[in-house]
Amino acid sequence: MTRLAVPDLCLVVLVGATGSGKSSFARRHFLPTQTVSSDTCRGVVSDDEGSQEATKDAFDLVHYIVGKRLAAGRLTVVDATNVKPEDRRHLVEVAREHDVLPVAIVLDVPPEVCAERNSTRPDRAHMPAHVVPRHVRELRRGLRSLAREGFRTVHHLRGAAEIEAAEIALEP
Ligand code: GTP
Ligand code: MG
């Protein structure tokens, strides 16, 4: 078991390619109400959780909900790929505005594993083949900059076994 120390009030930013297991990880370790999912927000604004056209409005909603939760002093988890520094920047800003620590949990899963998992998902079966390798490249390129971006804690989980063995330890 790997114990991941997480402050009991913080903004957890999950970072991982499509198929890396972010939504499963969030379901296993956090309450549904603690998790703000970009796909759920795409659904809220467009009736289609897979709608790429709804990206801007979906993320406006993600950021809005995150701000409201942090203002209320609630631990919040962002379930989105968050593989690019510009995807993470606004989340770090919202955390700072509320004096809350941003924590990154990186699900660093080999592209073949993500692609294999996606191929058996009814909701992601038609993912173009180039998407997963691009996500993994972007994720790995950005790993070193996470601390500079403002993430004081970075938990980097390498591979499925390490992710499955992880437990969250909330700390006051
Ligand atoms: P996107 O929402 O597309 O970005 O993907 P995601 O990162 O949220 O992945 P998700 O949690 O939906 O998992 C994708 C698939 O992998 C699902 O079919 C899961 O059941 C499976 N999966 C997730 N985590 C694990 C894991 O730790 N082990 C195994 N064997 N399968 C997993
Ligand atoms: Mg997901």
mmCIF file of C-alpha atoms and ligand atoms in Angstrom:
data_model
loop_
_atom_site.group_PDB
_atom_site.id
_atom_site.type_symbol
_atom_site.label_atom_id
_atom_site.label_comp_id
_atom_site.label_asym_id
_atom_site.label_seq_id
_atom_site.Cartn_x
_atom_site.Cartn_y
_atom_site.Cartn_z
ATOM 1 C CA MET A 1 0.000 0.000 0.000
ATOM 2 C CA THR A 2 1.233 3.489 -0.854
ATOM 3 C CA ARG A 3 -0.115 6.166 1.403
ATOM 4 C CA LEU A 4 -0.740 9.478 -0.355
ATOM 5 C CA ALA A 5 -0.873 12.320 2.153
ATOM 6 C CA VAL A 6 -3.495 14.878 1.153
ATOM 7 C CA PRO A 7 -4.572 17.895 3.258
ATOM 8 C CA ASP A 8 -8.199 17.522 4.299
ATOM 9 C CA LEU A 9 -8.938 20.856 2.619
ATOM 10 C CA CYS A 10 -7.173 21.085 -0.722
ATOM 11 C CA LEU A 11 -7.794 21.018 -4.447
ATOM 12 C CA VAL A 12 -6.815 17.622 -5.848
ATOM 13 C CA VAL A 13 -6.065 17.837 -9.565
ATOM 14 C CA LEU A 14 -6.031 14.426 -11.209
ATOM 15 C CA VAL A 15 -3.660 14.292 -14.182
ATOM 16 C CA GLY A 16 -3.901 11.417 -16.644
ATOM 17 C CA ALA A 17 -4.529 10.406 -20.237
ATOM 18 C CA THR A 18 -7.946 9.204 -21.299
ATOM 19 C CA GLY A 19 -8.246 5.622 -20.033
ATOM 20 C CA SER A 20 -5.653 6.070 -17.287
ATOM 21 C CA GLY A 21 -8.330 5.543 -14.652
ATOM 22 C CA LYS A 22 -9.029 9.035 -13.271
ATOM 23 C CA SER A 23 -12.793 8.614 -12.859
ATOM 24 C CA SER A 24 -12.299 5.145 -11.322
ATOM 25 C CA PHE A 25 -9.673 6.551 -8.934
ATOM 26 C CA ALA A 26 -11.988 9.409 -7.931
ATOM 27 C CA ARG A 27 -14.861 6.983 -7.345
ATOM 28 C CA ARG A 28 -12.693 4.730 -5.200
ATOM 29 C CA HIS A 29 -11.141 7.375 -2.983
ATOM 30 C CA PHE A 30 -13.530 10.352 -2.867
ATOM 31 C CA LEU A 31 -17.219 11.118 -2.528
ATOM 32 C CA PRO A 32 -19.189 11.696 -5.732
ATOM 33 C CA THR A 33 -19.972 15.195 -4.457
ATOM 34 C CA GLN A 34 -16.264 15.955 -3.938
ATOM 35 C CA THR A 35 -15.487 15.179 -7.551
ATOM 36 C CA VAL A 36 -16.007 17.743 -10.311
ATOM 37 C CA SER A 37 -15.821 15.966 -13.658
ATOM 38 C CA SER A 38 -15.325 17.746 -16.975
ATOM 39 C CA ASP A 39 -17.365 15.032 -18.701
ATOM 40 C CA THR A 40 -20.273 15.473 -16.300
ATOM 41 C CA CYS A 41 -20.096 19.226 -16.951
ATOM 42 C CA ARG A 42 -20.050 18.637 -20.742
ATOM 43 C CA GLY A 43 -23.255 16.661 -20.177
ATOM 44 C CA VAL A 44 -24.794 19.407 -18.046
ATOM 45 C CA VAL A 45 -24.354 22.045 -20.770
ATOM 46 C CA SER A 46 -24.926 19.895 -23.878
ATOM 47 C CA ASP A 47 -26.731 16.635 -22.953
ATOM 48 C CA ASP A 48 -23.673 14.815 -24.329
ATOM 49 C CA GLU A 49 -20.795 13.919 -21.994
ATOM 50 C CA GLY A 50 -18.561 13.309 -25.004
ATOM 51 C CA SER A 51 -19.292 16.611 -26.755
ATOM 52 C CA GLN A 52 -15.993 18.307 -27.619
ATOM 53 C CA GLU A 53 -17.891 21.408 -28.835
ATOM 54 C CA ALA A 54 -19.022 21.964 -25.255
ATOM 55 C CA THR A 55 -15.443 22.175 -23.932
ATOM 56 C CA LYS A 56 -15.350 25.915 -23.170
ATOM 57 C CA ASP A 57 -18.693 25.987 -21.363
ATOM 58 C CA ALA A 58 -17.937 22.710 -19.566
ATOM 59 C CA PHE A 59 -14.676 24.070 -18.138
ATOM 60 C CA ASP A 60 -16.291 27.391 -17.202
ATOM 61 C CA LEU A 61 -18.675 25.275 -15.154
ATOM 62 C CA VAL A 62 -15.849 23.131 -13.672
ATOM 63 C CA HIS A 63 -14.018 26.279 -12.547
ATOM 64 C CA TYR A 64 -17.195 27.835 -11.164
ATOM 65 C CA ILE A 65 -18.105 24.763 -9.102
ATOM 66 C CA VAL A 66 -14.510 24.404 -7.848
ATOM 67 C CA GLY A 67 -14.549 28.055 -6.717
ATOM 68 C CA LYS A 68 -17.870 27.654 -4.905
ATOM 69 C CA ARG A 69 -16.698 24.466 -3.133
ATOM 70 C CA LEU A 70 -13.354 25.931 -2.069
ATOM 71 C CA ALA A 71 -15.113 29.076 -0.819
ATOM 72 C CA ALA A 72 -17.238 26.748 1.340
ATOM 73 C CA GLY A 73 -14.113 25.002 2.651
ATOM 74 C CA ARG A 74 -14.776 21.705 0.882
ATOM 75 C CA LEU A 75 -12.104 19.327 -0.371
ATOM 76 C CA THR A 76 -12.512 19.143 -4.133
ATOM 77 C CA VAL A 77 -11.193 16.776 -6.802
ATOM 78 C CA VAL A 78 -10.980 17.729 -10.477
ATOM 79 C CA ASP A 79 -11.566 14.756 -12.773
ATOM 80 C CA ALA A 80 -10.297 15.937 -16.175
ATOM 81 C CA THR A 81 -7.190 14.978 -18.165
ATOM 82 C CA ASN A 82 -5.308 18.129 -17.008
ATOM 83 C CA VAL A 83 -2.268 17.014 -19.027
ATOM 84 C CA LYS A 84 -1.264 20.483 -20.271
ATOM 85 C CA PRO A 85 0.102 23.304 -18.090
ATOM 86 C CA GLU A 86 -2.531 25.685 -19.520
ATOM 87 C CA ASP A 87 -5.286 23.241 -18.471
ATOM 88 C CA ARG A 88 -3.971 23.391 -14.906
ATOM 89 C CA ARG A 89 -3.169 27.108 -14.639
ATOM 90 C CA HIS A 90 -6.686 28.304 -13.890
ATOM 91 C CA LEU A 91 -7.194 25.568 -11.285
ATOM 92 C CA VAL A 92 -4.038 26.699 -9.457
ATOM 93 C CA GLU A 93 -5.339 30.300 -9.604
ATOM 94 C CA VAL A 94 -8.731 29.336 -8.151
ATOM 95 C CA ALA A 95 -7.015 27.375 -5.355
ATOM 96 C CA ARG A 96 -4.772 30.364 -4.568
ATOM 97 C CA GLU A 97 -7.742 32.759 -4.530
ATOM 98 C CA HIS A 98 -9.203 30.632 -1.739
ATOM 99 C CA ASP A 99 -5.922 30.006 0.097
ATOM 100 C CA VAL A 100 -6.174 26.300 -0.604
ATOM 101 C CA LEU A 101 -3.253 24.060 -1.568
ATOM 102 C CA PRO A 102 -3.351 22.540 -5.029
ATOM 103 C CA VAL A 103 -2.266 18.883 -5.013
ATOM 104 C CA ALA A 104 -1.525 16.940 -8.201
ATOM 105 C CA ILE A 105 -2.103 13.197 -8.410
ATOM 106 C CA VAL A 106 -0.562 11.972 -11.657
ATOM 107 C CA LEU A 107 -1.807 8.673 -13.082
ATOM 108 C CA ASP A 108 1.116 7.830 -15.340
ATOM 109 C CA VAL A 109 -0.102 4.792 -17.234
ATOM 110 C CA PRO A 110 1.579 3.440 -20.400
ATOM 111 C CA PRO A 111 -0.301 4.450 -23.569
ATOM 112 C CA GLU A 112 -0.877 0.811 -24.565
ATOM 113 C CA VAL A 113 -2.730 0.153 -21.302
ATOM 114 C CA CYS A 114 -4.910 3.279 -21.680
ATOM 115 C CA ALA A 115 -5.697 2.396 -25.310
ATOM 116 C CA GLU A 116 -6.524 -1.216 -24.427
ATOM 117 C CA ARG A 117 -8.883 -0.078 -21.652
ATOM 118 C CA ASN A 118 -10.544 2.510 -23.892
ATOM 119 C CA SER A 119 -11.156 -0.090 -26.599
ATOM 120 C CA THR A 120 -13.522 -1.983 -24.302
ATOM 121 C CA ARG A 121 -15.456 1.094 -23.146
ATOM 122 C CA PRO A 122 -18.782 1.676 -24.878
ATOM 123 C CA ASP A 123 -18.475 5.438 -24.241
ATOM 124 C CA ARG A 124 -14.904 5.813 -25.597
ATOM 125 C CA ALA A 125 -14.672 3.030 -28.179
ATOM 126 C CA HIS A 126 -14.253 5.441 -31.093
ATOM 127 C CA MET A 127 -11.378 7.413 -29.652
ATOM 128 C CA PRO A 128 -8.950 8.232 -32.517
ATOM 129 C CA ALA A 129 -5.703 6.252 -32.075
ATOM 130 C CA HIS A 130 -3.490 9.343 -31.765
ATOM 131 C CA VAL A 131 -5.272 10.777 -28.703
ATOM 132 C CA VAL A 132 -3.805 8.564 -25.967
ATOM 133 C CA PRO A 133 -0.135 8.851 -27.094
ATOM 134 C CA ARG A 134 -0.567 12.638 -27.327
ATOM 135 C CA HIS A 135 -1.988 12.823 -23.801
ATOM 136 C CA VAL A 136 0.860 10.675 -22.416
ATOM 137 C CA ARG A 137 3.471 12.815 -24.222
ATOM 138 C CA GLU A 138 1.931 16.029 -22.884
ATOM 139 C CA LEU A 139 1.685 14.584 -19.385
ATOM 140 C CA ARG A 140 5.332 13.464 -19.291
ATOM 141 C CA ARG A 141 6.578 16.742 -20.792
ATOM 142 C CA GLY A 142 4.774 18.678 -18.036
ATOM 143 C CA LEU A 143 5.819 16.508 -15.082
ATOM 144 C CA ARG A 144 8.847 18.574 -14.161
ATOM 145 C CA SER A 145 6.948 21.877 -14.272
ATOM 146 C CA LEU A 146 4.192 20.882 -11.814
ATOM 147 C CA ALA A 147 6.019 22.301 -8.771
ATOM 148 C CA ARG A 148 6.793 25.512 -10.669
ATOM 149 C CA GLU A 149 3.122 25.804 -11.637
ATOM 150 C CA GLY A 150 2.238 25.935 -7.920
ATOM 151 C CA PHE A 151 1.579 22.313 -6.978
ATOM 152 C CA ARG A 152 3.194 22.012 -3.553
ATOM 153 C CA THR A 153 2.457 18.298 -3.419
ATOM 154 C CA VAL A 154 2.820 16.054 -6.443
ATOM 155 C CA HIS A 155 2.005 12.359 -6.129
ATOM 156 C CA HIS A 156 3.349 10.654 -9.242
ATOM 157 C CA LEU A 157 1.914 7.140 -9.574
ATOM 158 C CA ARG A 158 3.730 5.055 -12.168
ATOM 159 C CA GLY A 159 1.747 2.227 -13.705
ATOM 160 C CA ALA A 160 -1.441 0.348 -12.866
ATOM 161 C CA ALA A 161 -0.043 -1.597 -9.894
ATOM 162 C CA GLU A 162 1.103 1.541 -8.091
ATOM 163 C CA ILE A 163 -2.263 3.202 -8.736
ATOM 164 C CA GLU A 164 -4.177 0.171 -7.450
ATOM 165 C CA ALA A 165 -2.021 0.091 -4.282
ATOM 166 C CA ALA A 166 -2.581 3.773 -3.475
ATOM 167 C CA GLU A 167 -4.572 4.890 -0.448
ATOM 168 C CA ILE A 168 -5.449 8.484 0.362
ATOM 169 C CA ALA A 169 -4.532 9.673 3.853
ATOM 170 C CA LEU A 170 -6.379 12.889 4.687
ATOM 171 C CA GLU A 171 -4.400 15.076 7.057
ATOM 172 C CA PRO A 172 -5.538 18.135 8.996
HETATM 173 P P1 GTP B 1 -11.390 9.552 -19.468
HETATM 174 O O1 GTP B 1 -12.635 9.924 -18.712
HETATM 175 O O2 GTP B 1 -11.655 9.108 -20.864
HETATM 176 O O3 GTP B 1 -10.343 10.627 -19.432
HETATM 177 O O4 GTP B 1 -10.755 8.236 -18.751
HETATM 178 P P2 GTP B 1 -10.460 8.006 -17.215
HETATM 179 O O5 GTP B 1 -9.049 8.371 -16.942
HETATM 180 O O6 GTP B 1 -11.507 8.631 -16.368
HETATM 181 O O7 GTP B 1 -10.550 6.413 -17.074
HETATM 182 P P3 GTP B 1 -11.665 5.529 -16.331
HETATM 183 O O8 GTP B 1 -11.550 5.656 -14.851
HETATM 184 O O9 GTP B 1 -12.986 5.754 -16.936
HETATM 185 O O10 GTP B 1 -11.134 4.066 -16.682
HETATM 186 C C1 GTP B 1 -11.063 3.629 -18.034
HETATM 187 C C2 GTP B 1 -11.233 2.122 -18.074
HETATM 188 O O11 GTP B 1 -10.154 1.501 -17.380
HETATM 189 C C3 GTP B 1 -12.509 1.640 -17.399
HETATM 190 O O12 GTP B 1 -13.047 0.598 -18.171
HETATM 191 C C4 GTP B 1 -12.036 1.141 -16.048
HETATM 192 O O13 GTP B 1 -12.832 0.085 -15.591
HETATM 193 C C5 GTP B 1 -10.621 0.680 -16.318
HETATM 194 N N1 GTP B 1 -9.754 0.924 -15.149
HETATM 195 C C6 GTP B 1 -9.649 2.090 -14.461
HETATM 196 N N2 GTP B 1 -8.779 1.980 -13.438
HETATM 197 C C7 GTP B 1 -8.309 0.718 -13.494
HETATM 198 C C8 GTP B 1 -7.361 -0.019 -12.728
HETATM 199 O O14 GTP B 1 -6.761 0.477 -11.763
HETATM 200 N N3 GTP B 1 -7.113 -1.301 -13.104
HETATM 201 C C9 GTP B 1 -7.737 -1.866 -14.163
HETATM 202 N N4 GTP B 1 -7.432 -3.114 -14.480
HETATM 203 N N5 GTP B 1 -8.631 -1.219 -14.918
HETATM 204 C C10 GTP B 1 -8.931 0.041 -14.585
HETATM 205 MG MG MG B 2 -13.166 9.799 -16.818
#
